[in-house]
């Protein structure tokens, strides 16, 4: 990519990869690279999410301290060059009114609602088909990350208050406290299969928690290297972690040890995703490189 990549997602078909850069959204086709293309946006992209059926791509902008941040949605159901040119700069829908960098966007399980969180503490659930905000909350602390849970209309929030909170986006009530921590979390990932939650803190530690009773299972440490992103590998016990030093480490969450390390260059890794078939891990870097590695 020509710009740093700040966000990454893989469509459910495993073919399309989206990367969010500086004024650009890159769409790469893993099966047929010549089919890859670029969409334009006036802002830096801070978060990306394909809809469950892959037909839409939601993105959030990341202008620090700006009141012009928004969530945009692009339709992906076009393949011809003319269609791409016409839709290169056009949002299907757009939700404005965010007062700081958007930290997370996600789709609910139905693929009808988009969930968005910002560093100014805003939470919104939005139906882009109706262009209707279903619920909106303003917290007193930044929301650093949002992870959707499979059961019910619930999201796990990493906030700037040394806490994990549960947000029921079907209700208009404030989030409930899930866990108070002695450390400040910056990112998290959820494995429903293994009933685990992984939280990265500002010191570079990864805390593994039991989803059922919230107890700490283990701490994964890698010599003061700072974690930038986390994801669980589907249908496995593996956790992939991206680091500022430019490496991706694969952790075994049962044996609590690192089993593999990937490195492409020394540029900080900004985002990481594992493919749905658990065959590849994909990492984006600040220098614009996107690396694809085979999983063991």
CSV table of C-alpha atoms in Angstrom, one decimal, residues 4-256:
chain,number,residue,atom,x,y,z
A,4,UNK,CA,0.4,3.3,6.4
A,5,UNK,CA,-2.3,0.7,7.2
A,6,UNK,CA,-4.2,1.3,10.4
A,7,UNK,CA,-7.0,-1.3,10.2
A,8,UNK,CA,-7.6,-4.7,8.6
A,9,UNK,CA,-10.5,-7.1,8.1
A,10,UNK,CA,-11.1,-10.3,6.1
A,11,UNK,CA,-14.5,-11.0,4.4
A,12,UNK,CA,-16.3,-14.2,5.4
A,13,UNK,CA,-15.5,-15.8,2.0
A,14,UNK,CA,-11.8,-15.5,2.8
A,15,UNK,CA,-11.1,-13.9,-0.6
A,16,UNK,CA,-11.2,-10.2,0.1
A,17,UNK,CA,-9.0,-8.4,2.5
A,18,UNK,CA,-9.7,-4.7,3.4
A,19,UNK,CA,-7.0,-2.4,4.7
A,20,UNK,CA,-7.6,1.1,6.0
A,21,UNK,CA,-5.0,3.7,5.2
A,22,UNK,CA,-4.5,7.5,4.9
A,23,UNK,CA,-7.4,8.6,2.7
A,24,UNK,CA,-7.5,5.1,1.1
A,25,UNK,CA,-9.3,1.8,1.6
A,26,UNK,CA,-7.5,-1.0,-0.1
A,27,UNK,CA,-9.4,-4.1,-1.3
A,28,UNK,CA,-7.1,-7.0,-2.0
A,29,UNK,CA,-8.3,-10.2,-3.7
A,30,UNK,CA,-6.3,-13.2,-2.4
A,31,UNK,CA,-7.5,-15.6,-5.2
A,32,UNK,CA,-7.0,-13.2,-8.1
A,33,UNK,CA,-4.7,-10.2,-7.2
A,34,UNK,CA,-5.4,-8.3,-10.4
A,35,UNK,CA,-9.0,-7.9,-9.2
A,36,UNK,CA,-7.8,-5.8,-6.3
A,37,UNK,CA,-8.8,-2.1,-6.2
A,38,UNK,CA,-8.7,1.0,-4.1
A,39,UNK,CA,-11.5,3.2,-2.7
A,40,UNK,CA,-11.0,6.8,-1.7
A,41,UNK,CA,-11.9,8.5,1.6
A,42,UNK,CA,-11.1,12.1,2.7
A,43,UNK,CA,-9.8,10.9,6.1
A,44,UNK,CA,-7.6,8.4,7.8
A,45,UNK,CA,-9.3,5.1,8.4
A,46,UNK,CA,-9.1,3.8,11.9
A,47,UNK,CA,-11.4,0.7,11.9
A,48,UNK,CA,-12.9,-1.6,9.3
A,49,UNK,CA,-15.5,-4.4,9.3
A,50,UNK,CA,-17.1,-6.5,6.5
A,51,UNK,CA,-20.7,-7.4,7.0
A,52,UNK,CA,-21.3,-11.1,7.8
A,53,UNK,CA,-22.3,-11.8,4.2
A,54,UNK,CA,-19.4,-9.7,2.8
A,55,UNK,CA,-21.8,-7.4,0.8
A,56,UNK,CA,-20.9,-4.2,2.7
A,57,UNK,CA,-17.8,-2.7,4.3
A,58,UNK,CA,-18.2,-0.4,7.2
A,59,UNK,CA,-15.3,1.9,8.2
A,60,UNK,CA,-14.6,4.5,10.9
A,61,UNK,CA,-12.4,7.6,10.5
A,62,UNK,CA,-9.5,8.4,12.9
A,63,UNK,CA,-8.9,12.1,13.0
A,64,UNK,CA,-7.6,12.6,16.6
A,65,UNK,CA,-9.6,15.3,18.4
A,66,UNK,CA,-11.7,16.1,15.4
A,67,UNK,CA,-15.5,16.6,15.5
A,68,UNK,CA,-15.9,15.6,11.8
A,69,UNK,CA,-15.3,11.8,12.3
A,70,UNK,CA,-17.9,9.5,10.9
A,71,UNK,CA,-18.8,5.9,10.1
A,72,UNK,CA,-19.2,5.2,6.4
A,73,UNK,CA,-20.6,2.1,4.5
A,74,UNK,CA,-19.6,1.0,1.0
A,75,UNK,CA,-21.4,-1.6,-1.0
A,76,UNK,CA,-19.2,-4.4,-2.2
A,77,UNK,CA,-21.5,-5.9,-4.8
A,78,UNK,CA,-19.7,-4.5,-7.8
A,79,UNK,CA,-17.0,-6.1,-9.8
A,80,UNK,CA,-16.7,-4.2,-13.1
A,81,UNK,CA,-14.2,-1.4,-13.7
A,82,UNK,CA,-16.9,1.2,-14.5
A,83,UNK,CA,-18.9,0.4,-11.3
A,84,UNK,CA,-15.7,0.7,-9.2
A,85,UNK,CA,-14.9,4.1,-10.8
A,86,UNK,CA,-18.4,5.4,-10.1
A,87,UNK,CA,-18.4,4.2,-6.5
A,88,UNK,CA,-14.8,4.9,-5.7
A,89,UNK,CA,-15.6,7.9,-3.6
A,90,UNK,CA,-19.3,7.3,-2.7
A,91,UNK,CA,-20.6,6.1,0.6
A,92,UNK,CA,-23.8,4.1,0.5
A,93,UNK,CA,-24.6,5.5,4.0
A,94,UNK,CA,-22.9,7.7,6.4
A,95,UNK,CA,-23.3,8.4,10.1
A,96,UNK,CA,-21.7,11.7,11.4
A,97,UNK,CA,-21.6,13.3,14.8
A,98,UNK,CA,-18.5,11.6,16.4
A,99,UNK,CA,-16.4,13.9,18.4
A,100,UNK,CA,-13.1,12.1,18.4
A,101,UNK,CA,-11.3,9.2,16.7
A,102,UNK,CA,-13.5,6.1,16.1
A,103,UNK,CA,-11.8,3.2,17.9
A,104,UNK,CA,-14.0,0.4,16.7
A,105,UNK,CA,-16.7,-0.5,14.2
A,106,UNK,CA,-18.5,-3.9,14.1
A,107,UNK,CA,-21.6,-5.5,12.6
A,108,UNK,CA,-24.1,-7.4,14.8
A,109,UNK,CA,-24.8,-11.0,14.0
A,110,UNK,CA,-27.8,-10.2,11.8
A,111,UNK,CA,-25.7,-7.9,9.6
A,112,UNK,CA,-28.3,-5.2,9.9
A,113,UNK,CA,-26.7,-3.0,12.7
A,114,UNK,CA,-23.4,-1.3,12.9
A,115,UNK,CA,-21.9,-0.8,16.3
A,116,UNK,CA,-19.4,2.1,16.8
A,117,UNK,CA,-17.3,3.4,19.6
A,118,UNK,CA,-15.1,6.5,19.9
A,119,UNK,CA,-12.3,7.8,22.1
A,120,UNK,CA,-14.6,10.5,23.2
A,121,UNK,CA,-16.8,7.8,24.9
A,122,UNK,CA,-19.6,7.7,22.4
A,123,UNK,CA,-21.4,4.4,21.7
A,124,UNK,CA,-23.9,4.1,18.8
A,125,UNK,CA,-25.8,1.2,17.2
A,126,UNK,CA,-27.0,2.2,13.8
A,127,UNK,CA,-29.2,0.6,11.1
A,128,UNK,CA,-27.7,1.8,7.8
A,129,UNK,CA,-30.5,0.3,5.8
A,130,UNK,CA,-33.0,2.6,7.5
A,131,UNK,CA,-30.3,5.2,8.3
A,132,UNK,CA,-31.6,5.2,11.9
A,133,UNK,CA,-29.6,5.3,15.1
A,134,UNK,CA,-31.2,2.6,17.3
A,135,UNK,CA,-29.3,3.5,20.5
A,136,UNK,CA,-26.7,6.1,21.6
A,137,UNK,CA,-24.8,6.6,24.8
A,138,UNK,CA,-22.2,9.0,26.0
A,139,UNK,CA,-19.7,7.6,28.6
A,140,UNK,CA,-17.4,9.7,30.7
A,141,UNK,CA,-14.3,7.7,29.7
A,142,UNK,CA,-12.8,6.8,26.3
A,143,UNK,CA,-13.8,3.5,24.7
A,144,UNK,CA,-10.6,2.0,23.3
A,145,UNK,CA,-12.0,-1.2,21.8
A,146,UNK,CA,-15.3,-2.9,21.2
A,147,UNK,CA,-15.7,-6.7,20.8
A,148,UNK,CA,-19.1,-8.2,20.0
A,149,UNK,CA,-20.3,-11.3,21.8
A,150,UNK,CA,-22.2,-14.0,20.0
A,151,UNK,CA,-24.9,-14.5,22.5
A,152,UNK,CA,-27.5,-11.7,22.7
A,153,UNK,CA,-27.1,-8.0,21.8
A,154,UNK,CA,-24.0,-7.5,23.8
A,155,UNK,CA,-20.5,-6.0,23.4
A,156,UNK,CA,-17.4,-6.1,25.5
A,157,UNK,CA,-15.8,-2.7,25.9
A,158,UNK,CA,-12.3,-1.8,26.9
A,159,UNK,CA,-12.5,1.6,28.5
A,160,UNK,CA,-10.0,4.1,29.7
A,161,UNK,CA,-11.1,3.5,33.3
A,162,UNK,CA,-9.1,0.3,34.1
A,163,UNK,CA,-12.3,-1.7,33.3
A,164,UNK,CA,-14.1,-4.0,31.0
A,165,UNK,CA,-17.8,-3.2,30.6
A,166,UNK,CA,-20.7,-5.0,28.9
A,167,UNK,CA,-22.9,-2.9,26.6
A,168,UNK,CA,-26.4,-4.3,25.8
A,169,UNK,CA,-27.0,-2.3,22.6
A,170,UNK,CA,-30.7,-3.4,22.5
A,171,UNK,CA,-31.2,-1.3,25.6
A,172,UNK,CA,-30.7,2.4,26.2
A,173,UNK,CA,-29.1,1.7,29.6
A,174,UNK,CA,-25.5,2.4,30.5
A,175,UNK,CA,-23.0,-0.5,30.2
A,176,UNK,CA,-22.5,-2.8,33.2
A,177,UNK,CA,-19.2,-3.4,34.8
A,178,UNK,CA,-17.7,-6.7,33.6
A,179,UNK,CA,-14.4,-6.5,35.4
A,180,UNK,CA,-12.3,-3.9,37.2
A,181,UNK,CA,-8.6,-4.3,36.5
A,182,UNK,CA,-5.4,-3.1,38.1
A,183,UNK,CA,-4.0,-2.4,34.7
A,184,UNK,CA,-5.1,-0.2,31.8
A,185,UNK,CA,-6.3,-2.3,28.9
A,186,UNK,CA,-5.8,-1.1,25.3
A,187,UNK,CA,-7.2,-4.0,23.2
A,188,UNK,CA,-9.0,-7.2,23.6
A,189,UNK,CA,-10.2,-10.3,21.7
A,190,UNK,CA,-12.8,-12.9,22.6
A,191,UNK,CA,-12.8,-16.6,21.9
A,192,UNK,CA,-16.3,-18.0,22.4
A,193,UNK,CA,-15.0,-21.6,21.6
A,194,UNK,CA,-12.4,-21.5,24.3
A,195,UNK,CA,-14.4,-19.3,26.7
A,196,UNK,CA,-11.4,-16.9,26.9
A,197,UNK,CA,-10.9,-13.2,26.8
A,198,UNK,CA,-7.5,-11.8,26.0
A,199,UNK,CA,-6.7,-8.2,27.1
A,200,UNK,CA,-3.5,-6.4,26.2
A,201,UNK,CA,-2.3,-3.7,28.6
A,202,UNK,CA,0.0,-0.7,28.2
A,203,UNK,CA,3.0,-2.5,29.5
A,204,UNK,CA,2.9,-5.2,26.8
A,205,UNK,CA,1.3,-8.0,28.9
A,206,UNK,CA,-1.5,-10.1,27.6
A,207,UNK,CA,-4.0,-11.2,30.3
A,208,UNK,CA,-6.0,-14.3,29.6
A,209,UNK,CA,-9.4,-14.3,31.4
A,210,UNK,CA,-12.1,-17.0,31.8
A,211,UNK,CA,-15.2,-15.7,30.1
A,212,UNK,CA,-17.5,-17.6,32.6
A,213,UNK,CA,-16.2,-16.4,36.0
A,214,UNK,CA,-13.8,-13.5,34.9
A,215,UNK,CA,-10.9,-15.0,36.7
A,216,UNK,CA,-7.3,-14.5,35.3
A,217,UNK,CA,-6.1,-17.8,33.8
A,218,UNK,CA,-2.6,-16.7,32.8
A,219,UNK,CA,-0.4,-13.7,31.7
A,220,UNK,CA,1.6,-13.9,28.5
A,221,UNK,CA,4.8,-11.8,28.5
A,222,UNK,CA,7.2,-10.9,25.8
A,223,UNK,CA,10.1,-8.8,27.1
A,224,UNK,CA,8.6,-5.4,27.2
A,225,UNK,CA,7.5,-5.4,23.6
A,226,UNK,CA,4.2,-3.5,23.3
A,227,UNK,CA,1.1,-5.1,21.9
A,228,UNK,CA,-0.8,-3.3,19.1
A,229,UNK,CA,-3.6,-5.8,18.2
A,230,UNK,CA,-4.9,-9.2,19.1
A,231,UNK,CA,-7.0,-11.9,17.5
A,232,UNK,CA,-7.9,-15.5,18.3
A,233,UNK,CA,-7.4,-18.1,15.5
A,234,UNK,CA,-10.8,-19.8,14.7
A,235,UNK,CA,-11.3,-23.4,15.7
A,236,UNK,CA,-8.0,-23.6,17.6
A,237,UNK,CA,-6.4,-22.7,20.9
A,238,UNK,CA,-4.1,-20.1,19.3
A,239,UNK,CA,-3.9,-16.4,19.9
A,240,UNK,CA,-2.1,-14.1,17.5
A,241,UNK,CA,-0.6,-10.9,18.8
A,242,UNK,CA,0.9,-8.0,16.9
A,243,UNK,CA,3.7,-5.9,18.3
A,244,UNK,CA,5.3,-2.5,17.9
A,245,UNK,CA,8.7,-4.1,17.3
A,246,UNK,CA,7.4,-5.5,13.9
A,247,UNK,CA,6.7,-9.1,15.0
A,248,UNK,CA,3.7,-11.3,15.2
A,249,UNK,CA,3.7,-13.9,17.9
A,250,UNK,CA,1.5,-17.0,18.1
A,251,UNK,CA,0.6,-18.1,21.6
A,252,UNK,CA,-0.8,-21.4,22.8
A,253,UNK,CA,-3.6,-20.5,25.2
A,254,UNK,CA,-3.6,-23.9,26.9
A,255,UNK,CA,0.1,-24.3,27.4
A,256,UNK,CA,0.5,-20.5,27.9
